Tab-separated table of C-alpha atoms and ligand atoms in Angstrom:
chain	number	residue	atom	x	y	z
A	1	MET	CA	128.418	102.014	70.303
A	2	ALA	CA	127.079	105.104	71.991
A	3	ASN	CA	127.543	104.834	75.690
A	4	GLU	CA	124.485	105.816	77.737
A	5	LYS	CA	126.587	106.361	80.834
A	6	ILE	CA	128.650	109.173	79.367
A	7	PRO	CA	128.257	111.973	81.891
A	8	TYR	CA	128.917	114.872	79.544
A	9	LYS	CA	125.725	114.114	77.615
A	10	ILE	CA	123.680	115.900	80.232
A	11	TYR	CA	125.736	118.962	79.417
A	12	LEU	CA	124.726	119.030	75.757
A	13	GLU	CA	122.149	121.389	74.363
A	14	GLU	CA	119.566	120.171	71.893
A	15	ASN	CA	121.771	121.297	69.032
A	16	GLU	CA	124.506	119.116	70.564
A	17	MET	CA	126.637	122.022	71.596
A	18	PRO	CA	128.207	121.710	75.030
A	19	LYS	CA	126.698	123.688	77.908
A	20	ALA	CA	129.799	123.083	80.013
A	21	TRP	CA	133.528	122.792	79.396
A	22	TYR	CA	135.216	119.652	80.652
A	23	ASN	CA	138.243	119.938	82.928
A	24	VAL	CA	140.354	116.827	82.369
A	25	ARG	CA	142.407	117.587	85.503
A	26	ALA	CA	139.435	116.416	87.588
A	27	ASP	CA	140.030	112.869	86.342
A	28	MET	CA	143.824	112.917	86.626
A	29	LYS	CA	145.028	111.031	89.699
A	30	LYS	CA	148.388	112.740	89.541
A	31	LYS	CA	147.599	116.383	88.839
A	32	PRO	CA	149.703	118.655	86.634
A	33	ALA	CA	152.414	120.442	88.594
A	34	PRO	CA	151.356	123.861	89.946
A	35	LEU	CA	152.711	127.193	88.723
A	36	LEU	CA	155.479	128.374	91.059
A	37	ASN	CA	156.419	131.822	92.238
A	38	PRO	CA	159.905	132.294	90.767
A	39	GLY	CA	161.079	134.097	93.924
A	40	THR	CA	159.855	131.746	96.659
A	41	LEU	CA	159.401	128.570	94.537
A	42	GLU	CA	156.064	128.080	96.321
A	43	PRO	CA	152.852	127.410	94.341
A	44	MET	CA	151.367	130.641	93.036
A	45	LYS	CA	148.338	131.776	94.983
A	46	ALA	CA	145.329	133.425	93.383
A	47	GLU	CA	146.215	136.791	94.920
A	48	GLU	CA	149.707	136.657	93.428
A	49	LEU	CA	148.267	136.024	89.973
A	50	ALA	CA	145.606	138.733	90.295
A	51	PRO	CA	147.732	141.664	89.032
A	52	VAL	CA	148.372	139.740	85.784
A	53	PHE	CA	145.246	137.689	85.041
A	54	CYS	CA	141.470	138.119	85.363
A	55	GLU	CA	139.962	136.758	88.590
A	56	GLU	CA	137.600	134.175	87.133
A	57	LEU	CA	140.322	132.871	84.830
A	58	ILE	CA	142.696	132.467	87.786
A	59	ALA	CA	140.034	130.391	89.531
A	60	GLN	CA	139.788	128.182	86.428
A	61	GLU	CA	143.572	127.984	86.199
A	62	LEU	CA	143.940	126.704	89.751
A	63	ASP	CA	140.892	124.409	89.814
A	64	ASN	CA	142.067	120.797	89.494
A	65	ASP	CA	138.833	119.275	90.778
A	66	THR	CA	135.686	120.604	89.105
A	67	ALA	CA	134.974	118.315	86.149
A	68	TYR	CA	132.353	120.472	84.373
A	69	VAL	CA	132.389	124.256	84.280
A	70	GLU	CA	129.227	125.797	82.910
A	71	ILE	CA	129.759	127.925	79.802
A	72	PRO	CA	128.120	131.327	80.416
A	73	GLN	CA	125.158	131.958	78.111
A	74	GLU	CA	126.841	134.967	76.430
A	75	ILE	CA	129.789	132.803	75.412
A	76	ARG	CA	127.448	130.084	74.150
A	77	ASP	CA	125.655	132.702	72.054
A	78	PHE	CA	128.969	133.765	70.541
A	79	TYR	CA	129.965	130.141	69.915
A	80	LYS	CA	126.716	129.707	67.984
A	81	MET	CA	127.990	132.133	65.328
A	82	TYR	CA	130.549	129.542	64.189
A	83	ARG	CA	129.924	126.336	66.135
A	84	PRO	CA	129.454	123.438	66.201
A	85	SER	CA	132.459	123.183	63.936
A	86	PRO	CA	132.275	120.557	61.203
A	87	LEU	CA	133.405	116.996	61.876
A	88	VAL	CA	134.211	115.678	58.420
A	89	ARG	CA	134.898	112.204	57.106
A	90	ALA	CA	137.820	112.553	54.688
A	91	TYR	CA	136.395	110.214	52.056
A	92	CYS	CA	138.461	111.701	49.218
A	93	LEU	CA	141.679	111.510	51.191
A	94	GLU	CA	140.973	107.887	52.141
A	95	GLU	CA	140.264	107.015	48.551
A	96	LYS	CA	143.326	108.742	47.167
A	97	LEU	CA	145.531	107.052	49.771
A	98	GLY	CA	143.863	103.716	49.096
A	99	THR	CA	143.714	103.063	52.831
A	100	PRO	CA	141.205	100.924	54.706
A	101	ALA	CA	141.477	103.451	57.571
A	102	LYS	CA	138.558	105.777	58.247
A	103	ILE	CA	139.773	109.323	58.628
A	104	TYR	CA	137.815	112.092	60.341
A	105	TYR	CA	138.846	115.639	61.020
A	106	LYS	CA	137.378	118.330	63.208
A	107	PHE	CA	137.739	121.624	61.345
A	108	GLU	CA	138.259	124.752	63.448
A	109	GLY	CA	139.092	127.166	60.629
A	110	ASN	CA	135.492	128.113	59.972
A	111	ASN	CA	135.607	131.599	61.474
A	112	THR	CA	137.251	134.841	60.360
A	113	SER	CA	140.222	134.454	62.712
A	114	GLY	CA	140.772	131.152	60.938
A	115	SER	CA	141.612	128.927	63.897
A	116	HIS	CA	140.454	127.312	67.127
A	117	LYS	CA	141.899	130.191	69.155
A	118	LEU	CA	138.598	132.071	69.067
A	119	ASN	CA	137.121	129.454	71.458
A	120	SER	CA	139.316	130.696	74.277
A	121	ALA	CA	139.566	134.329	73.131
A	122	ILE	CA	135.839	134.908	73.605
A	123	ALA	CA	135.923	133.227	77.019
A	124	GLN	CA	138.878	135.265	78.234
A	125	ALA	CA	137.478	138.533	76.886
A	126	TYR	CA	134.117	137.749	78.509
A	127	TYR	CA	135.629	137.293	81.977
A	128	ALA	CA	137.722	140.461	81.557
A	129	LYS	CA	134.593	142.414	80.682
A	130	LYS	CA	132.668	140.864	83.560
A	131	GLN	CA	135.392	142.025	85.933
A	132	GLY	CA	134.868	145.574	84.654
A	133	LEU	CA	138.280	145.882	83.004
A	134	LYS	CA	139.018	148.401	80.255
A	135	GLY	CA	141.157	146.135	78.150
A	136	VAL	CA	143.563	143.274	77.748
A	137	THR	CA	147.105	142.872	76.447
A	138	THR	CA	148.587	139.891	74.728
A	139	GLU	CA	151.296	138.641	72.410
A	140	THR	CA	150.885	137.023	69.064
A	141	GLY	CA	153.371	135.110	66.948
A	142	ALA	CA	151.918	134.037	63.662
A	143	GLY	CA	148.930	136.268	64.366
A	144	GLN	CA	146.085	133.804	64.875
A	145	TRP	CA	145.694	134.442	68.578
A	146	GLY	CA	145.882	138.212	68.175
A	147	THR	CA	143.243	138.036	65.440
A	148	ALA	CA	140.960	135.871	67.552
A	149	LEU	CA	141.339	138.136	70.565
A	150	SER	CA	140.673	141.283	68.498
A	151	MET	CA	137.422	139.743	67.263
A	152	ALA	CA	136.344	138.806	70.779
A	153	CYS	CA	137.256	142.244	72.164
A	154	ALA	CA	135.437	144.036	69.364
A	155	TYR	CA	132.321	141.984	70.114
A	156	LEU	CA	132.433	142.832	73.813
A	157	GLY	CA	133.704	146.410	73.538
A	158	LEU	CA	137.092	145.888	75.214
A	159	ASP	CA	140.382	147.544	74.289
A	160	CYS	CA	142.974	145.126	72.905
A	161	LYS	CA	146.747	145.720	72.753
A	162	VAL	CA	148.685	143.113	70.824
A	163	TYR	CA	152.487	142.698	70.892
A	164	MET	CA	153.267	140.938	67.672
A	165	VAL	CA	156.599	139.160	67.123
A	166	LYS	CA	158.477	141.581	64.829
A	167	VAL	CA	159.257	139.091	62.041
A	168	SER	CA	155.576	138.194	61.765
A	169	TYR	CA	154.566	141.859	61.951
A	170	GLU	CA	156.719	142.490	58.910
A	171	GLN	CA	155.981	139.249	57.061
A	172	LYS	CA	152.261	139.069	57.719
A	173	PRO	CA	150.848	142.524	57.051
A	174	PHE	CA	147.416	141.077	56.298
A	175	ARG	CA	147.094	139.451	59.732
A	176	ARG	CA	148.100	142.750	61.261
A	177	GLU	CA	145.419	144.575	59.281
A	178	VAL	CA	142.725	142.091	60.264
A	179	MET	CA	143.540	142.842	63.900
A	180	ARG	CA	143.423	146.585	63.282
A	181	THR	CA	140.161	146.179	61.409
A	182	TYR	CA	138.691	144.681	64.577
A	183	GLY	CA	140.026	147.668	66.518
A	184	ALA	CA	143.144	146.264	68.186
A	185	SER	CA	146.392	148.203	68.443
A	186	VAL	CA	149.294	146.147	67.161
A	187	VAL	CA	152.900	146.827	68.204
A	188	PRO	CA	155.931	144.996	66.788
A	189	SER	CA	157.894	143.244	69.551
A	190	PRO	CA	160.486	143.862	70.901
A	191	SER	CA	159.230	147.466	71.040
A	192	MET	CA	160.660	150.556	72.680
A	193	ASP	CA	157.486	150.973	74.851
A	194	THR	CA	158.517	148.622	77.638
A	195	ASN	CA	161.555	148.091	79.862
A	196	ILE	CA	161.989	144.530	78.677
A	197	GLY	CA	161.569	145.532	75.017
A	198	ARG	CA	164.221	148.263	75.319
A	199	LYS	CA	166.550	145.816	77.084
A	200	ILE	CA	166.147	143.122	74.432
A	201	ASN	CA	166.585	145.663	71.625
A	202	ALA	CA	169.798	146.916	73.254
A	203	GLU	CA	171.175	143.402	73.735
A	204	HIS	CA	170.096	142.021	70.359
A	205	PRO	CA	169.969	144.933	67.898
A	206	GLY	CA	167.869	144.103	64.865
A	207	THR	CA	166.268	141.018	66.456
A	208	GLY	CA	163.083	139.705	64.890
A	209	GLY	CA	161.714	138.924	68.350
A	210	SER	CA	160.193	135.790	69.789
A	211	LEU	CA	156.972	134.735	71.470
A	212	GLY	CA	158.694	134.573	74.864
A	213	CYS	CA	159.821	138.168	74.478
A	214	ALA	CA	156.416	139.431	73.300
A	215	ILE	CA	154.806	137.745	76.334
A	216	SER	CA	157.152	139.655	78.660
A	217	GLU	CA	156.188	142.937	77.013
A	218	ALA	CA	152.459	142.269	77.145
A	219	VAL	CA	152.670	141.266	80.817
A	220	GLU	CA	154.655	144.386	81.662
A	221	VAL	CA	152.066	146.628	80.014
A	222	ALA	CA	149.136	144.815	81.660
A	223	THR	CA	150.608	145.056	85.145
A	224	SER	CA	151.579	148.702	84.774
A	225	THR	CA	148.345	149.974	83.196
A	226	PRO	CA	145.282	150.380	85.459
A	227	GLY	CA	142.232	148.434	84.240
A	228	TYR	CA	144.230	146.029	82.075
A	229	ARG	CA	145.115	142.353	82.434
A	230	TYR	CA	147.138	139.974	80.343
A	231	VAL	CA	145.604	137.059	78.425
A	232	LEU	CA	147.392	134.107	76.828
A	233	GLY	CA	146.134	131.996	73.935
A	234	SER	CA	147.665	128.625	74.713
A	235	VAL	CA	149.655	126.595	77.282
A	236	LEU	CA	147.574	127.564	80.344
A	237	ASN	CA	145.119	125.157	81.994
A	238	GLN	CA	142.244	127.626	81.481
A	239	VAL	CA	142.869	127.645	77.722
A	240	LEU	CA	142.712	123.851	77.549
A	241	LEU	CA	139.472	124.030	79.530
A	242	HIS	CA	137.899	126.407	76.978
A	243	GLN	CA	139.207	124.341	74.067
A	244	SER	CA	137.488	121.232	75.457
A	245	VAL	CA	134.515	122.447	73.428
A	246	ILE	CA	136.306	120.953	70.378
A	247	GLY	CA	136.558	117.488	71.901
A	248	LEU	CA	133.086	117.540	73.449
A	249	GLU	CA	131.481	118.341	70.107
A	250	ALA	CA	133.604	115.761	68.297
A	251	LYS	CA	132.733	113.093	70.851
A	252	ALA	CA	129.029	113.915	70.793
A	253	ALA	CA	128.979	113.623	66.995
A	254	MET	CA	130.961	110.387	66.949
A	255	ASP	CA	128.882	108.829	69.720
A	256	LYS	CA	125.729	109.696	67.825
A	257	TYR	CA	126.891	107.553	64.935
A	258	GLY	CA	128.492	104.891	67.125
A	259	ILE	CA	132.013	105.699	65.942
A	260	LYS	CA	134.956	105.219	68.255
A	261	PRO	CA	138.315	106.628	67.140
A	262	ASP	CA	141.287	104.316	67.670
A	263	MET	CA	143.704	107.154	67.272
A	264	ILE	CA	143.461	110.891	67.949
A	265	ILE	CA	146.081	113.126	66.396
A	266	GLY	CA	146.734	116.828	66.815
A	267	CYS	CA	149.478	119.358	66.318
A	268	ALA	CA	151.006	120.721	69.489
A	269	GLY	CA	152.436	124.204	69.929
A	270	GLY	CA	151.470	125.076	73.482
A	271	GLY	CA	149.017	122.198	73.535
A	272	SER	CA	145.629	123.923	73.576
A	273	ASN	CA	143.897	122.461	70.499
A	274	LEU	CA	145.203	118.983	71.175
A	275	GLY	CA	144.378	119.248	74.875
A	276	GLY	CA	140.870	120.387	73.969
A	277	LEU	CA	140.301	117.775	71.273
A	278	ILE	CA	141.411	114.861	73.425
A	279	SER	CA	139.917	115.967	76.740
A	280	PRO	CA	136.688	113.892	76.871
A	281	PHE	CA	138.458	110.917	75.294
A	282	MET	CA	141.332	111.242	77.747
A	283	GLY	CA	138.765	111.482	80.540
A	284	GLU	CA	137.426	108.058	79.536
A	285	LYS	CA	140.958	106.728	79.319
A	286	LEU	CA	141.812	108.070	82.776
A	287	ARG	CA	138.626	106.606	84.251
A	288	GLY	CA	139.403	103.240	82.635
A	289	GLU	CA	136.260	103.287	80.464
A	290	ASN	CA	137.894	103.266	77.043
A	291	ASP	CA	141.300	103.317	75.447
A	292	TYR	CA	142.595	105.600	72.719
A	293	ARG	CA	145.987	106.175	71.134
A	294	ILE	CA	146.788	109.850	71.280
A	295	ILE	CA	149.569	111.433	69.252
A	296	ALA	CA	150.923	114.973	69.595
A	297	VAL	CA	152.736	116.245	66.511
A	298	GLU	CA	155.375	118.952	66.710
A	299	PRO	CA	157.869	120.524	64.295
A	300	ALA	CA	161.339	118.961	64.204
A	301	SER	CA	162.666	122.523	64.543
A	302	CYS	CA	160.930	123.050	67.917
A	303	PRO	CA	160.673	119.587	69.494
A	304	SER	CA	159.500	120.285	73.071
A	305	PHE	CA	158.025	116.825	73.719
A	306	THR	CA	160.352	114.634	71.709
A	307	ARG	CA	163.663	116.279	72.647
A	308	GLY	CA	162.880	118.596	75.560
A	309	VAL	CA	163.110	117.902	79.279
A	310	TYR	CA	160.287	117.759	81.846
A	311	ALA	CA	161.274	120.530	84.208
A	312	TYR	CA	160.234	123.833	85.729
A	313	ASP	CA	160.928	126.699	83.359
A	314	PHE	CA	159.887	130.258	82.699
A	315	CYS	CA	157.009	130.792	80.298
A	316	ASP	CA	158.681	133.891	78.826
A	317	THR	CA	162.106	135.227	77.919
A	318	GLY	CA	161.965	138.178	80.304
A	319	MET	CA	161.396	135.772	83.214
A	320	VAL	CA	158.530	137.828	84.589
A	321	CYS	CA	155.960	135.021	84.437
A	322	PRO	CA	155.547	132.211	86.974
A	323	LEU	CA	157.483	128.973	86.547
A	324	ALA	CA	155.592	126.118	84.938
A	325	LYS	CA	156.584	122.464	84.936
A	326	MET	CA	156.489	121.331	81.344
A	327	TYR	CA	158.360	119.668	78.534
A	328	THR	CA	160.605	122.520	77.515
A	329	LEU	CA	163.568	123.421	75.366
A	330	GLY	CA	164.495	126.303	77.686
A	331	CYS	CA	162.890	129.740	77.736
A	332	ASP	CA	165.776	131.282	75.750
A	333	PHE	CA	165.329	128.832	72.922
A	334	ILE	CA	164.560	130.747	69.743
A	335	PRO	CA	163.609	128.204	67.104
A	336	ALA	CA	164.858	128.516	63.559
A	337	PRO	CA	162.354	130.339	61.376
A	338	ASN	CA	159.621	127.795	60.716
A	339	HIS	CA	156.488	128.551	58.814
A	340	ALA	CA	154.280	126.948	61.452
A	341	GLY	CA	154.548	130.073	63.607
A	342	GLY	CA	151.931	128.805	66.060
A	343	LEU	CA	154.120	125.836	66.955
A	344	ARG	CA	157.255	127.771	67.831
A	345	TYR	CA	156.814	127.956	71.581
A	346	HIS	CA	159.648	126.576	73.752
A	347	GLY	CA	157.355	124.870	76.269
A	348	MET	CA	154.152	122.844	76.432
A	349	SER	CA	150.946	122.769	78.485
A	350	SER	CA	151.521	121.372	81.988
A	351	ILE	CA	148.461	119.148	81.607
A	352	LEU	CA	149.720	117.536	78.411
A	353	SER	CA	153.248	117.363	79.806
A	354	GLU	CA	152.011	115.381	82.806
A	355	LEU	CA	149.861	113.075	80.626
A	356	TYR	CA	152.828	112.490	78.325
A	357	ASP	CA	155.119	111.835	81.263
A	358	GLN	CA	152.640	109.243	82.548
A	359	GLY	CA	152.747	107.497	79.164
A	360	LEU	CA	149.104	108.309	78.391
A	361	MET	CA	149.965	109.919	75.059
A	362	GLU	CA	152.713	109.794	72.434
A	363	ALA	CA	154.570	112.483	70.527
A	364	ARG	CA	156.182	112.670	67.150
A	365	SER	CA	158.171	115.372	65.382
A	366	VAL	CA	157.964	116.025	61.654
A	367	LYS	CA	160.040	117.953	59.131
A	368	GLN	CA	158.683	121.113	57.555
A	369	THR	CA	158.884	119.958	53.926
A	370	ASP	CA	157.097	116.701	54.803
A	371	VAL	CA	154.403	118.807	56.446
A	372	PHE	CA	153.865	120.962	53.357
A	373	GLU	CA	153.810	117.885	51.154
A	374	ALA	CA	150.951	116.570	53.299
A	375	ALA	CA	149.267	119.995	53.287
A	376	GLU	CA	149.139	120.141	49.489
A	377	TYR	CA	148.061	116.532	49.185
A	378	PHE	CA	145.206	117.252	51.591
A	379	ALA	CA	144.238	120.551	49.916
A	380	ARG	CA	144.001	118.854	46.539
A	381	CYS	CA	141.646	116.136	47.666
A	382	GLU	CA	139.690	117.619	50.581
A	383	GLY	CA	139.478	121.185	49.293
A	384	ILE	CA	140.467	122.983	52.493
A	385	LEU	CA	143.738	124.928	52.356
A	386	PRO	CA	145.173	123.987	55.751
A	387	ALA	CA	147.287	126.087	58.106
A	388	PRO	CA	150.908	124.925	58.295
A	389	GLU	CA	150.356	124.154	62.003
A	390	SER	CA	147.351	121.949	61.288
A	391	SER	CA	149.278	120.222	58.527
A	392	HIS	CA	151.526	118.614	61.133
A	393	ALA	CA	148.505	116.597	62.221
A	394	ILE	CA	147.610	115.870	58.587
A	395	ARG	CA	151.135	114.497	58.017
A	396	VAL	CA	150.853	111.979	60.835
A	397	ALA	CA	147.230	111.098	59.999
A	398	ILE	CA	148.372	110.281	56.450
A	399	ASP	CA	151.365	108.303	57.748
A	400	GLU	CA	149.115	106.270	60.044
A	401	ALA	CA	146.569	105.708	57.266
A	402	LEU	CA	149.382	104.442	55.028
A	403	LYS	CA	150.457	102.021	57.773
A	404	CYS	CA	146.886	100.706	57.800
A	405	LYS	CA	147.184	100.212	54.054
A	406	GLU	CA	150.198	97.950	54.635
A	407	THR	CA	148.643	95.966	57.472
A	408	GLY	CA	145.079	96.035	56.182
A	409	GLU	CA	143.817	97.323	59.521
A	410	GLU	CA	140.612	99.380	59.414
A	411	LYS	CA	141.580	101.885	62.076
A	412	THR	CA	139.495	104.966	62.760
A	413	ILE	CA	141.606	108.105	62.886
A	414	LEU	CA	140.426	111.456	64.219
A	415	PHE	CA	142.615	114.484	63.782
A	416	GLY	CA	142.321	118.158	64.602
A	417	LEU	CA	142.379	120.500	61.609
A	418	THR	CA	142.998	123.652	63.585
A	419	GLY	CA	142.867	126.302	60.905
A	420	THR	CA	143.179	127.667	57.414
A	421	GLY	CA	146.392	128.737	55.708
A	422	TYR	CA	145.215	131.778	53.745
A	423	PHE	CA	147.681	134.056	55.530
A	424	ASP	CA	150.535	131.586	55.114
A	425	MET	CA	150.944	131.825	51.371
A	426	VAL	CA	154.545	133.018	51.666
A	427	ALA	CA	155.295	129.641	53.227
A	428	TYR	CA	153.420	127.807	50.491
A	429	GLU	CA	155.279	129.917	47.929
A	430	LYS	CA	158.635	128.812	49.394
A	431	TYR	CA	157.525	125.204	49.301
A	432	ASN	CA	156.279	125.477	45.728
A	433	ASP	CA	159.521	127.142	44.656
A	434	GLY	CA	161.518	124.337	46.278
A	435	ILE	CA	163.388	126.706	48.583
A	436	MET	CA	161.951	125.609	51.936
A	437	ASP	CA	164.512	124.242	54.348
A	438	ASP	CA	164.310	121.774	57.208
A	439	TYR	CA	166.344	123.107	60.043
A	440	ILE	CA	166.704	120.635	62.898
A	441	PRO	CA	168.602	121.779	65.995
A	442	THR	CA	171.628	119.708	67.021
A	443	ASP	CA	171.928	118.025	70.422
A	444	GLU	CA	174.685	120.505	71.328
A	445	GLU	CA	172.415	123.456	70.598
A	446	LEU	CA	169.606	122.042	72.686
A	447	ALA	CA	172.004	121.227	75.544
A	448	LYS	CA	173.146	124.856	75.622
A	449	TYR	CA	169.611	126.065	76.380
A	450	ARG	CA	168.931	123.230	78.787
A	451	GLU	CA	171.875	124.288	80.960
A	452	LYS	CA	170.132	127.600	81.559
A	453	LEU	CA	166.956	126.073	83.013
A	454	PRO	CA	166.168	127.424	86.485
A	455	LYS	CA	167.324	125.004	89.182
A	456	VAL	CA	164.100	123.904	90.838
A	457	ASP	CA	164.073	120.720	92.840
A	458	LYS	CA	160.367	119.873	92.342
B	1	PLP	C1	148.084	128.537	67.542
B	1	PLP	C2	147.787	127.477	66.597
B	1	PLP	C3	148.178	126.156	66.834
B	1	PLP	C4	149.000	125.731	68.001
B	1	PLP	O1	148.553	126.075	69.274
B	1	PLP	P1	148.068	125.017	70.327
B	1	PLP	O2	147.890	125.802	71.570
B	1	PLP	O3	149.133	123.968	70.467
B	1	PLP	O4	146.817	124.456	69.824
B	1	PLP	C5	147.801	125.200	65.919
B	1	PLP	N1	147.112	125.507	64.808
B	1	PLP	C6	146.733	126.756	64.542
B	1	PLP	C7	145.957	127.026	63.289
B	1	PLP	C8	147.035	127.781	65.424
B	1	PLP	O5	146.648	129.022	65.163
């Protein structure tokens, strides 16, 4: 039943939207490992991060202790255009599966950018504007983050330069045009505008690029252009902080009706939606107030949690970013083309990596065709056409609901439905035509990248 002692309640507005983000690090006894300076291997200080990131965001990045960070009124006003996001009971899915499980999903695709990424984009753009910057640079893979950031920048009147992984740039012209419609400039990466882009193009002629490479380009441009900083849509602690709005809303709604999820499931690329969805629940778990099973779902083609190692690694291919301790496949790992573009990152949030290492959450990897099977099953009964990324969570939610059918257990499942798949119809087309493949890297391949991890004894 609803718990009167829950501290976050005092941070809810009358419409049950959070007035503060929740920082799960405050309740972690063992904190996530700090970012390291790749030269000295000492923890990065705020002043070292300042040429790359906005000041206020650096403070949030490094703050392991403040549990609640007030959401500035301007950001709350923006959130009100599309939040609270719906928390839906999947009655039709339950019925079609014939499961005694109760399935709920929190749907983040209800805005033009089509995913949860807008929650952090508006926050990051706000702090850039507040610092008096002219603009921001970023990378985008599948295009969701770039779209979200373009919307936020348009709203606040900031310039936005997006380095878009070349294969996506070519395959997803509509995403690209949405970004340009919101005023962003979009450059295919690797480009010839940056040192790192020229180097990668020379070494790998004709390459389709990767997220790690686009990050290096965006960072280079931000640090060499006055009045610009770099912003990142996932992985970082600050992004998980902003995304806690998802979990806070979900928890407020569930508490109101006296519902406690047994299991919380989310897809994990860099870990931001899952980190955000689970944060208040994980807080209770860390404080010993409640227990929840938490499952991260990743593609079998890019299995950072399930087959990666917990080690310090670069966040980008050009090795210009700080080192982060995370479950990683190695920063040179370029996953086989997978239609869940947002899940193709080689590493994982340091917060989630530490929680996983402590055994506080589980991880599972799923094959692409199984994911699309679940996506279509879901679309046909619940109506929403899900993003391929989100469909990883749907797959495992369905699998768990089917287990309940066997055992007769009436478990309550909550999963994160991070976005819509309208711009992913090429992927759906491949699945419908029966020509989608399931590439799974071999142990030898993974070992090759692992050997190249920086040697850091921490
Ligand atoms: C980017 C993205 C993801 C994965 O990113 P996380 O940081 O792991 O949340 C998942 N779903 C959608 C729709 C996305 O756009």
